[in-house]
Amino acid sequence: MDEDYNSEAIQVLGTREAIRKRPGMYIGSTDSRGLHHIAYEIIDNSVDEALAGFCDHIKVTINRDNSMTVEDNGRGIPVDIHPKYGKPALEIVLTTLHAGGKFEGKVYKVSGGLHGVGMSVVNSLSSWLEAEIRRDGKIYSQRFENGKPTGGIKVIGEAEETGTKITFLPDVEIFDGETFEYEILAERLREVSFLNKGLRIELEDLRTGKREEFHYPDGIIEFVDYINRNKGGIGKIFYSEGEKNEIYLEFAMQYNNGYSENVYAFVNSINTIEGGTHISGFRSALTRVINDFAKSKGYIKENDEPIGGEDCREGLTAILNLKLKEPQFEGQTKTRLGNSEVRGAVESIVSERLSSFLLENPETADIMMKKILGAVRARLAAKRARELARKKEGTESFALSGKLAPCSSKDVERTELFIVEGDSAGGSAKQARNREFQAILPLRGKILNVEKARIDKILSSEEIKAMISAIGAGIGEEFDISKLRYGKIIIMTDADVDGAHIRTLLLTFFFRYMRDLIDKGHVYIAQPPLYRIRVGGKERYVYSEKELEGAREVQRFKGLGEMNPEQLWETTMNPETRRLLRVTIQDAIEADRLFTILMGEDVAERRKFIQEHSKEAVNIDI
Ligand code: 0RA
């Protein structure tokens, strides 16, 4: 204990300086992501108080000046004077990189974050911070400027309730003028409330008046329902929870009418997008239980080929929510769980609970088995189609005859594949391009909507076959980015509604079947100009309606085909002068929801979405 406090005392001196010198070490970056990270640091402390069972309401307010207020109705951060420091506990939490939660002499929480260390990080990166604590019948307040208290802790009133309220203004110098974004916060807060059933989280933006409340008494059951809402969930949602060797797991799952896998796992509220031992435990339990059940109930015969793991996960939505004491996060973004003991714990809980569920719910079990056996049949059909295609490949250069205009360079650092809508635009592009490093693949009309088709049908579409074979890295589970033939895959469609539709179809295909292509930043959208204008005797191209203001003599481009090759090269294809938009995925769950709504079955939901988002529809960075 003593040693702990001594080392903390030494750290006091340089806390703020150390954090400001290397903010990246504490919050990852100082861009928009980093700015939101400091909000989560404060919010997480309130969530921890909720996890400990002392708080059920959190309110987050974005104030007009880009400061943020986070209030909870927990016990309130202790304010009593700490004997060793002679300072209030509150002040210590806000000014030192202490081992959070420990100063009361006990570790009271499981946490994925910085164990309350976050508070001093936020204070260090803020211009000012105000804390208001309700405890012991009183309201206490303390203000910090540039990380330092402007005075001692003061009693400013009386209150029966307890709670903590923190308001802070992120330092513009550190965050380069970035501001809080309602949607980013809303997505995270929704997720947090799904993962902590019953917790009520309010979000209000005083700049716009927008407000929402997230409150899910049924927690991750509602999370699964939310994801499956537009996918057509089939059968009951299965929910169970269990604990093994101090590893706590709750999970919920349901199949839907779609074909993609949506298994998301959270460890201490952190979305483990890089996977890990918990996911592999879940997968092996699922595959084993399904095979055992299928055999015992006669869905497959003893000697049949076993049902594959990917068959069991086609059209499956599942949420795993784990809490554990010492998570080891690995991988590039520290979002892969490494703890080896977790695999067995998850596997055993899921196996036991899922096999009972199947026996006790024969109707849902039957719906699941039919779904899974459909996936098996489609996989076998696709395999036959691929084998057939491979055989053909040798003799007649499969699917590519005449369509792709390849480039001469093989240097993936430089090469670009333009996927172009229509033969006529394809023709212009072929004339316009630099054939050394730019290849052109024209597509005829609309491509297949992969959201509504399954793998065997997808593989029989000529347009899709041509794309797979041009890109050269395979598809789905077999996709291998090291075989990629072009460093940039550039979608070039007209700047109109049809063009936007084709672009969305292509992005859906890449998202579902070549996800790595997007994750590793290889997919781009070309930006053809809308108009050519003449200003003061000079010609200029205009890329948005806004830039058009006040121009005369205006030539509007209806489609790519209307530009002559020189214009197309100059405006859209020449790396020196063109504009490209790189496609990024901020949040896989939200992207999945968007694709489902935009490309799925539910027409009414799609119309509603497009109406709500019509203003922002230009250049959404999915
Ligand atoms: C440690 C001990 C106690 C409260 C908290 C931490 C606490 C921290 C935060 C941060 C945001 N909201 C919070 N609410 C509570 C109190 C222990 C006690 O009263 O016995």
XYZ file of C-alpha atoms and ligand atoms in Angstrom:
642
model
C 0.000 0.000 0.000
C 2.626 2.508 1.126
C 4.769 1.857 -1.897
C 1.796 2.497 -4.135
C 1.160 5.872 -2.595
C 4.817 6.880 -2.781
C 5.073 6.172 -6.443
C 1.835 8.051 -6.972
C 3.212 11.042 -5.089
C 6.198 11.181 -7.403
C 3.944 11.076 -10.426
C 1.921 14.098 -9.278
C 4.682 16.437 -10.374
C 4.594 15.596 -14.001
C 1.149 14.164 -14.688
C -0.153 16.966 -16.873
C 3.138 17.588 -18.660
C 3.660 13.887 -19.357
C 0.149 13.463 -20.742
C 0.304 16.564 -22.914
C 3.687 15.604 -24.269
C 2.455 12.245 -25.532
C -1.360 12.336 -25.637
C -1.356 9.482 -28.154
C -0.049 7.133 -25.500
C -3.123 7.738 -23.378
C -5.934 8.324 -25.846
C -4.591 6.891 -29.118
C -4.726 10.095 -31.177
C -5.683 13.770 -31.015
C -8.086 13.779 -33.962
C -11.858 13.398 -33.741
C -11.388 9.836 -32.488
C -9.173 11.057 -29.637
C -11.625 13.803 -28.736
C -14.448 11.272 -28.396
C -12.106 8.985 -26.497
C -11.808 11.522 -23.669
C -15.596 11.720 -23.489
C -15.716 7.926 -23.103
C -13.090 8.085 -20.350
C -15.417 10.248 -18.271
C -18.556 8.318 -19.216
C -16.880 4.953 -18.474
C -16.362 5.972 -14.868
C -20.087 6.527 -14.474
C -20.769 3.228 -16.260
C -18.415 1.497 -13.821
C -20.410 2.998 -10.974
C -23.527 1.520 -12.624
C -21.787 -1.856 -13.030
C -21.020 -1.784 -9.323
C -24.766 -1.398 -8.783
C -24.882 2.152 -7.431
C -26.117 4.129 -10.413
C -28.884 3.679 -13.010
C -28.939 6.998 -14.854
C -26.275 8.887 -16.794
C -26.820 12.131 -18.660
C -24.403 13.379 -21.298
C -24.791 16.940 -22.566
C -22.860 18.546 -25.404
C -22.801 22.229 -24.475
C -22.771 25.111 -26.940
C -19.076 25.871 -26.409
C -18.037 22.232 -27.173
C -17.647 21.512 -23.471
C -19.355 18.365 -22.240
C -21.227 17.546 -19.059
C -21.491 13.988 -17.739
C -23.789 13.442 -14.743
C -24.610 10.265 -12.866
C -26.654 9.342 -9.816
C -24.001 7.130 -8.236
C -22.390 7.471 -4.817
C -20.383 10.525 -5.808
C -16.597 10.589 -5.942
C -15.251 10.737 -2.378
C -14.255 14.234 -1.295
C -12.707 13.559 2.097
C -9.145 14.690 2.714
C -6.659 11.957 1.989
C -4.301 11.562 4.992
C -1.148 11.035 2.919
C -1.650 13.937 0.498
C -3.653 16.324 2.638
C -5.923 16.813 -0.372
C -9.490 15.770 -1.221
C -9.733 12.343 -2.914
C -11.554 14.084 -5.787
C -8.561 16.306 -6.466
C -6.214 13.318 -6.435
C -8.344 11.466 -8.973
C -8.333 14.496 -11.248
C -4.648 15.354 -11.012
C -2.692 12.097 -10.712
C -2.262 8.973 -12.771
C -3.389 6.839 -9.843
C -4.445 3.188 -9.937
C -8.151 3.965 -10.191
C -10.681 2.596 -7.735
C -7.916 1.545 -5.435
C -7.708 4.546 -3.210
C -10.563 3.223 -1.144
C -8.402 0.200 -0.500
C -10.411 -2.126 -2.712
C -10.759 -2.794 -6.375
C -14.446 -2.303 -6.914
C -14.868 -2.904 -10.577
C -13.910 -4.744 -13.688
C -12.797 -2.305 -16.295
C -11.483 -2.358 -19.818
C -10.346 1.241 -19.777
C -7.786 3.094 -17.808
C -9.232 2.195 -14.373
C -10.260 5.748 -13.561
C -6.830 6.938 -14.641
C -8.899 8.468 -17.394
C -10.108 11.312 -15.201
C -6.681 12.922 -14.848
C -5.986 12.352 -18.537
C -9.152 14.244 -19.439
C -8.346 17.043 -17.004
C -4.829 17.313 -18.432
C -6.162 17.655 -21.959
C -8.857 20.190 -21.033
C -8.705 23.993 -20.736
C -10.903 23.785 -17.681
C -12.886 21.181 -15.758
C -15.531 21.500 -13.094
C -16.589 18.754 -10.720
C -19.794 18.857 -8.715
C -20.298 16.075 -6.187
C -23.423 15.270 -4.216
C -22.604 13.277 -1.102
C -23.451 13.222 2.587
C -26.262 15.738 2.125
C -24.042 18.368 0.572
C -23.104 19.670 -2.855
C -19.347 20.086 -3.299
C -17.645 21.844 -6.152
C -14.115 22.261 -7.394
C -12.796 23.945 -10.533
C -9.593 23.270 -12.463
C -7.928 25.457 -15.042
C -5.082 24.141 -17.150
C -5.164 21.049 -14.969
C -4.657 22.881 -11.682
C -7.276 23.586 -9.007
C -8.290 27.251 -8.917
C -9.080 26.792 -5.247
C -10.011 24.169 -2.706
C -13.162 22.114 -2.670
C -16.190 24.201 -1.648
C -19.616 23.336 -0.288
C -22.084 25.181 -2.499
C -25.387 23.793 -1.293
C -27.365 20.914 0.132
C -28.845 17.888 -1.594
C -30.462 14.641 -0.550
C -29.458 12.724 -3.667
C -25.928 11.580 -4.443
C -24.024 11.722 -7.699
C -21.141 13.040 -9.784
C -21.251 15.777 -12.400
C -18.173 16.573 -14.486
C -18.018 19.367 -17.064
C -14.893 19.817 -19.169
C -13.763 21.826 -22.175
C -11.324 19.900 -24.402
C -8.255 22.015 -25.149
C -8.525 23.311 -28.732
C -4.747 23.314 -28.995
C -4.569 19.576 -28.376
C -7.601 18.628 -30.457
C -7.026 21.055 -33.288
C -10.537 22.480 -33.153
C -12.323 19.108 -33.475
C -15.840 19.169 -32.054
C -18.110 16.530 -30.514
C -20.335 14.723 -32.989
C -23.788 13.738 -31.857
C -24.007 10.605 -34.013
C -20.660 9.205 -32.881
C -21.626 9.654 -29.229
C -25.146 8.306 -29.832
C -23.826 5.092 -31.389
C -21.467 4.425 -28.507
C -24.024 5.307 -25.827
C -26.634 3.079 -27.444
C -24.092 0.250 -27.427
C -23.195 0.891 -23.784
C -26.830 0.805 -22.742
C -27.446 -2.448 -24.652
C -24.499 -3.930 -22.765
C -25.703 -2.704 -19.365
C -29.349 -3.652 -19.185
C -31.545 -1.221 -17.337
C -29.033 1.607 -17.413
C -30.702 4.773 -18.688
C -28.425 7.037 -20.716
C -29.605 10.416 -21.936
C -27.810 12.350 -24.647
C -28.588 15.989 -25.382
C -26.955 18.359 -27.847
C -27.575 21.971 -26.814
C -26.184 23.206 -30.139
C -29.055 21.637 -32.073
C -31.644 20.696 -29.468
C -31.384 17.046 -30.469
C -31.883 14.556 -27.647
C -32.329 10.824 -27.201
C -32.628 8.375 -24.374
C -31.159 4.895 -24.495
C -32.727 2.445 -22.106
C -32.898 -1.284 -22.734
C -34.299 -3.310 -19.839
C -33.655 -6.492 -21.866
C -30.074 -5.533 -22.748
C -28.398 -7.616 -25.439
C -31.674 -9.347 -26.343
C -32.754 -5.936 -27.619
C -29.338 -5.497 -29.257
C -29.906 -8.648 -31.344
C -33.422 -7.477 -32.124
C -32.074 -4.073 -33.203
C -29.582 -5.662 -35.612
C -32.117 -8.158 -36.967
C -34.982 -5.682 -37.217
C -34.599 -5.196 -40.956
C -33.126 -8.583 -41.726
C -36.164 -10.651 -40.817
C -35.258 -12.488 -37.617
C -36.416 -16.120 -37.606
C -37.250 -18.187 -34.521
C -36.891 -17.054 -30.931
C -33.997 -14.989 -29.658
C -31.938 -17.251 -27.420
C -30.429 -15.610 -24.347
C -28.337 -17.103 -21.591
C -25.750 -16.112 -19.033
C -23.212 -17.990 -16.998
C -19.975 -17.763 -15.090
C -16.926 -19.981 -15.020
C -13.618 -19.354 -13.234
C -14.539 -15.704 -12.677
C -15.282 -15.214 -16.350
C -18.802 -13.872 -16.725
C -20.576 -14.305 -20.059
C -24.003 -13.348 -21.313
C -24.924 -14.005 -24.911
C -27.929 -13.660 -27.186
C -28.438 -15.004 -30.695
C -30.985 -15.305 -33.469
C -30.852 -16.289 -37.130
C -32.268 -14.061 -39.854
C -33.219 -14.295 -43.520
C -29.903 -12.819 -44.657
C -26.593 -14.519 -45.367
C -23.989 -12.519 -43.530
C -22.480 -13.307 -40.148
C -23.033 -10.690 -37.449
C -21.280 -11.942 -34.355
C -20.083 -9.104 -32.118
C -18.223 -9.630 -28.876
C -17.593 -7.125 -26.115
C -15.149 -7.554 -23.263
C -15.721 -5.148 -20.382
C -17.725 -3.030 -22.843
C -14.907 -2.912 -25.414
C -15.884 -4.066 -28.891
C -13.277 -6.719 -29.738
C -13.393 -6.251 -33.485
C -10.192 -8.227 -34.014
C -11.761 -11.307 -32.415
C -9.913 -13.541 -29.985
C -10.225 -16.555 -27.734
C -13.825 -15.812 -26.723
C -14.974 -15.800 -30.359
C -13.136 -19.006 -31.134
C -14.704 -20.642 -28.044
C -18.138 -19.516 -29.185
C -17.590 -20.749 -32.737
C -16.409 -24.197 -31.747
C -19.281 -24.619 -29.271
C -21.806 -23.577 -31.925
C -20.413 -25.929 -34.579
C -20.187 -28.876 -32.201
C -23.651 -28.444 -30.664
C -25.281 -28.015 -34.092
C -23.565 -31.134 -35.458
C -24.487 -33.220 -32.406
C -28.079 -32.035 -32.531
C -28.333 -32.560 -36.295
C -27.136 -36.143 -35.939
C -29.213 -37.026 -32.897
C -32.412 -35.688 -34.482
C -31.725 -37.176 -37.904
C -31.168 -33.912 -39.804
C -27.958 -35.440 -41.112
C -26.799 -39.045 -41.227
C -23.981 -40.464 -39.160
C -21.667 -40.719 -42.191
C -22.570 -37.409 -43.841
C -19.922 -34.744 -44.158
C -20.053 -32.616 -40.982
C -21.768 -29.228 -41.053
C -19.109 -26.536 -41.388
C -18.579 -23.655 -38.977
C -19.370 -21.059 -41.639
C -22.655 -22.879 -42.406
C -23.670 -22.439 -38.763
C -22.910 -18.722 -38.916
C -24.640 -17.772 -42.163
C -27.384 -15.284 -41.288
C -26.546 -15.481 -37.592
C -26.695 -12.447 -35.345
C -25.094 -12.919 -31.945
C -23.840 -10.683 -29.165
C -21.355 -11.904 -26.578
C -20.902 -9.728 -23.523
C -18.023 -10.737 -21.273
C -16.766 -9.350 -18.022
C -13.418 -10.456 -16.729
C -10.820 -9.277 -14.261
C -7.661 -9.023 -16.288
C -8.357 -8.899 -19.992
C -5.317 -9.050 -22.269
C -5.968 -6.991 -25.358
C -3.736 -7.682 -28.334
C -3.552 -6.852 -32.019
C -3.064 -3.682 -34.025
C -5.896 -1.776 -32.390
C -5.767 -3.668 -29.062
C -9.151 -5.185 -29.767
C -8.297 -8.896 -29.862
C -8.772 -10.826 -26.642
C -5.724 -12.948 -25.834
C -6.576 -14.697 -22.539
C -6.267 -18.401 -23.321
C -8.423 -19.503 -20.367
C -11.416 -17.683 -21.862
C -11.748 -20.043 -24.844
C -12.647 -23.042 -22.694
C -14.918 -21.069 -20.372
C -16.965 -19.616 -23.239
C -17.053 -22.928 -25.085
C -18.354 -24.775 -22.060
C -21.031 -22.196 -21.121
C -22.302 -21.889 -24.705
C -22.277 -25.674 -25.351
C -24.229 -26.461 -22.246
C -26.813 -23.692 -22.614
C -27.296 -23.968 -26.365
C -27.834 -27.737 -26.358
C -30.524 -27.415 -23.673
C -32.141 -24.587 -25.621
C -32.368 -26.698 -28.789
C -33.955 -29.587 -26.888
C -36.423 -27.343 -25.073
C -37.399 -25.283 -28.133
C -37.976 -27.763 -30.953
C -39.747 -25.207 -33.177
C -36.935 -22.688 -33.137
C -34.416 -25.543 -33.374
C -36.134 -26.750 -36.545
C -36.095 -23.241 -38.058
C -32.370 -22.985 -37.244
C -31.550 -26.400 -38.708
C -33.379 -25.645 -41.967
C -31.482 -22.381 -42.240
C -28.144 -24.099 -41.599
C -28.810 -26.986 -43.985
C -29.667 -24.405 -46.652
C -26.239 -22.876 -46.101
C -24.600 -26.307 -46.468
C -26.369 -26.908 -49.794
C -25.427 -23.460 -51.108
C -21.803 -23.958 -50.082
C -21.601 -27.284 -51.902
C -23.246 -25.778 -54.996
C -20.819 -22.854 -54.937
C -17.903 -25.229 -54.604
C -19.056 -27.139 -57.680
C -19.489 -23.833 -59.548
C -15.963 -22.764 -58.618
C -14.494 -26.081 -59.674
C -16.282 -25.821 -62.975
C -15.041 -22.272 -63.439
C -11.455 -23.298 -62.637
C -11.582 -26.051 -65.245
C -12.834 -23.599 -67.851
C -10.204 -21.063 -66.907
C -7.431 -23.092 -68.522
C -9.038 -23.098 -71.936
C -10.861 -19.802 -72.429
C -9.513 -17.194 -69.998
C -12.601 -17.251 -67.844
C -15.085 -14.401 -67.669
C -12.642 -11.814 -68.880
C -12.860 -12.093 -72.621
C -12.993 -8.567 -73.950
C -14.265 -6.929 -70.790
C -11.258 -5.986 -68.732
C -8.739 -3.629 -70.247
C -5.688 -4.549 -68.149
C -2.753 -2.270 -67.438
C 0.853 -3.181 -68.152
C 2.367 -2.575 -64.703
C 2.211 -5.351 -62.089
C 3.290 -3.035 -59.275
C 0.387 -3.093 -56.800
C 1.678 0.086 -55.168
C 0.765 1.935 -58.367
C -1.917 -0.016 -60.179
C -5.536 1.066 -60.219
C -8.674 -0.747 -61.288
C -11.521 1.503 -62.419
C -14.888 -0.192 -62.191
C -17.041 1.776 -64.588
C -20.772 1.857 -65.127
C -21.831 1.005 -68.646
C -20.068 0.223 -71.924
C -20.034 3.791 -73.233
C -18.404 5.274 -70.131
C -16.146 2.216 -70.199
C -15.128 3.139 -73.744
C -14.312 6.755 -72.770
C -12.360 5.548 -69.767
C -10.340 3.153 -71.909
C -9.329 6.032 -74.168
C -8.715 8.424 -71.313
C -6.634 6.222 -69.025
C -2.910 5.834 -68.609
C -2.623 2.221 -69.735
C 0.621 1.775 -67.889
C -1.025 1.580 -64.436
C -4.782 2.028 -64.957
C -7.042 -0.905 -65.819
C -10.697 -0.507 -66.786
C -13.521 -2.924 -66.050
C -16.845 -1.822 -67.539
C -19.962 -3.281 -65.928
C -23.157 -3.678 -67.875
C -26.000 -1.982 -66.026
C -26.972 -2.904 -62.524
C -25.049 -5.539 -60.684
C -26.721 -8.237 -58.612
C -27.873 -7.123 -55.154
C -25.810 -9.467 -52.990
C -27.871 -8.567 -49.948
C -30.768 -10.532 -51.387
C -28.888 -13.416 -52.990
C -26.811 -16.223 -51.627
C -23.360 -17.349 -52.541
C -24.203 -19.833 -55.326
C -26.257 -17.217 -57.174
C -23.656 -14.525 -56.564
C -20.981 -16.710 -58.107
C -23.045 -17.279 -61.204
C -23.408 -13.540 -61.972
C -21.206 -12.555 -64.925
C -20.524 -9.042 -63.612
C -19.441 -10.378 -60.239
C -17.322 -13.137 -61.736
C -15.536 -10.529 -63.836
C -14.813 -8.423 -60.737
C -13.587 -11.335 -58.642
C -11.307 -12.496 -61.374
C -9.954 -8.988 -62.130
C -9.244 -8.230 -58.468
C -7.615 -11.638 -58.203
C -7.742 -12.247 -54.445
C -10.725 -14.595 -54.145
C -13.880 -14.070 -52.128
C -15.402 -14.617 -48.672
C -13.463 -16.774 -46.245
C -10.902 -17.550 -48.950
C -10.200 -13.873 -49.681
C -6.434 -13.333 -49.626
C -5.324 -9.713 -49.774
C -1.749 -10.692 -50.667
C -3.008 -11.805 -54.085
C -4.538 -8.395 -54.828
C -3.722 -7.216 -58.369
C -4.533 -3.510 -57.924
C -3.656 -1.226 -55.021
C -6.663 0.976 -55.664
C -10.093 -0.275 -56.629
C -11.884 2.833 -57.859
C -15.638 2.889 -58.350
C -16.453 5.347 -61.120
C -20.162 5.926 -61.634
C -22.262 8.833 -62.864
C -23.027 11.625 -60.422
C -26.753 10.798 -60.406
C -29.236 8.555 -58.591
C -28.518 5.501 -60.765
C -24.810 5.995 -60.258
C -25.325 6.205 -56.496
C -27.351 3.003 -56.590
C -24.711 1.070 -58.511
C -22.057 2.421 -56.160
C -24.023 1.176 -53.157
C -24.461 -2.247 -54.770
C -20.714 -2.468 -55.357
C -19.888 -1.317 -51.836
C -22.322 -3.870 -50.419
C -20.561 -6.573 -52.399
C -17.106 -5.492 -51.164
C -18.369 -5.113 -47.583
C -19.904 -8.591 -47.510
C -17.404 -10.576 -49.572
C -14.104 -8.676 -49.701
C -14.230 -6.898 -46.382
C -10.427 -6.712 -46.073
C -10.377 -4.580 -49.205
C -12.320 -1.870 -47.341
C -10.658 -2.382 -43.957
C -7.199 -2.013 -45.505
C -8.224 1.113 -47.411
C -8.121 -0.157 -51.019
C -11.584 0.985 -52.099
C -12.126 4.477 -53.512
C -14.914 6.436 -55.104
C -14.077 8.603 -58.096
C -15.524 12.114 -58.032
C -16.529 13.233 -61.514
C -17.433 16.916 -61.788
C -21.061 18.004 -62.070
C -20.474 21.049 -64.243
C -17.986 22.876 -66.363
C -18.192 26.618 -65.920
C -16.534 29.670 -67.326
C -15.398 32.316 -64.868
C -13.659 35.435 -66.131
C -12.753 33.810 -69.434
C -11.284 30.723 -67.726
C -12.760 27.227 -67.688
C -13.241 25.465 -64.402
C -14.830 22.210 -63.236
C -17.303 22.185 -60.404
C -17.791 19.163 -58.139
C -20.714 20.236 -55.956
C -23.829 22.377 -56.252
C -22.433 24.688 -53.604
C -19.402 25.674 -55.670
C -21.713 26.660 -58.504
C -22.966 29.849 -56.890
C -22.777 32.834 -59.165
C -21.390 31.011 -62.224
C -22.575 31.616 -65.873
C -22.457 29.659 -69.015
C -22.735 26.495 -67.425
C -22.261 23.050 -68.967
C -23.856 20.237 -66.978
C -22.444 16.719 -67.308
C -25.242 14.168 -67.304
C -22.922 11.215 -67.279
C -19.343 10.135 -67.595
C -20.007 9.240 -71.224
C -20.633 12.921 -72.020
C -17.115 13.963 -71.265
C -14.524 13.533 -73.939
C -11.506 11.405 -72.986
C -9.329 14.464 -72.269
C -11.944 15.902 -69.913
C -12.433 12.556 -68.189
C -8.692 12.154 -67.694
C -8.217 15.654 -66.371
C -11.194 15.765 -64.019
C -11.590 12.238 -62.737
C -8.670 9.951 -63.544
C -5.415 11.893 -63.502
C -3.839 11.340 -60.050
C -2.445 14.888 -60.205
C -5.779 16.650 -60.602
C -8.631 14.270 -59.652
C -10.521 13.960 -56.380
C -10.895 10.528 -54.796
C -12.873 9.520 -51.739
C -11.450 6.651 -49.726
C -14.129 4.362 -48.301
C -13.734 3.686 -44.599
C -15.850 1.778 -42.120
C -16.175 3.628 -38.822
C -18.434 1.173 -37.174
C -19.199 -2.257 -38.569
C -22.516 -2.569 -36.747
C -23.791 0.724 -38.112
C -22.459 -0.044 -41.602
C -24.173 -3.411 -41.524
C -27.424 -1.747 -40.510
C -27.105 0.797 -43.322
C -26.496 -1.873 -45.959
C -29.377 -3.951 -44.655
C -31.746 -1.000 -44.832
C -30.471 0.311 -48.158
C -30.264 -3.023 -49.938
C -32.599 -5.303 -48.033
C -36.251 -6.334 -48.306
C -37.993 -3.705 -46.223
C -39.111 -1.001 -48.657
C -40.905 1.138 -46.062
C -37.890 1.181 -43.773
C -35.644 2.097 -46.710
C -37.893 4.970 -47.734
C -37.941 6.256 -44.165
C -34.158 6.043 -43.942
C -33.618 7.861 -47.209
C -36.073 10.601 -46.191
C -34.362 11.059 -42.844
C -30.897 11.086 -44.334
C -31.483 12.712 -47.697
C -29.620 15.868 -46.717
C -26.513 14.055 -45.553
C -26.606 11.431 -48.301
C -23.876 13.129 -50.288
C -20.573 11.448 -49.556
C -21.519 9.507 -46.450
C -18.289 7.989 -45.269
C -19.541 4.534 -44.421
C -14.619 5.135 -5.782
C -15.317 5.133 -4.568
C -16.582 5.712 -4.509
C -17.112 6.285 -5.635
C -16.432 6.293 -6.816
C -15.183 5.732 -6.902
C -17.073 6.922 -7.983
C -16.330 7.384 -9.039
C -17.001 7.986 -10.108
C -16.621 8.572 -11.290
C -17.755 9.029 -11.933
N -18.821 8.758 -11.196
C -18.402 8.120 -10.067
N -19.110 7.667 -9.037
C -18.460 7.065 -8.024
C -17.414 5.810 -3.282
C -17.249 4.765 -2.271
C -18.247 4.927 -1.154
O -19.050 5.862 -1.145
O -18.229 4.085 -0.280
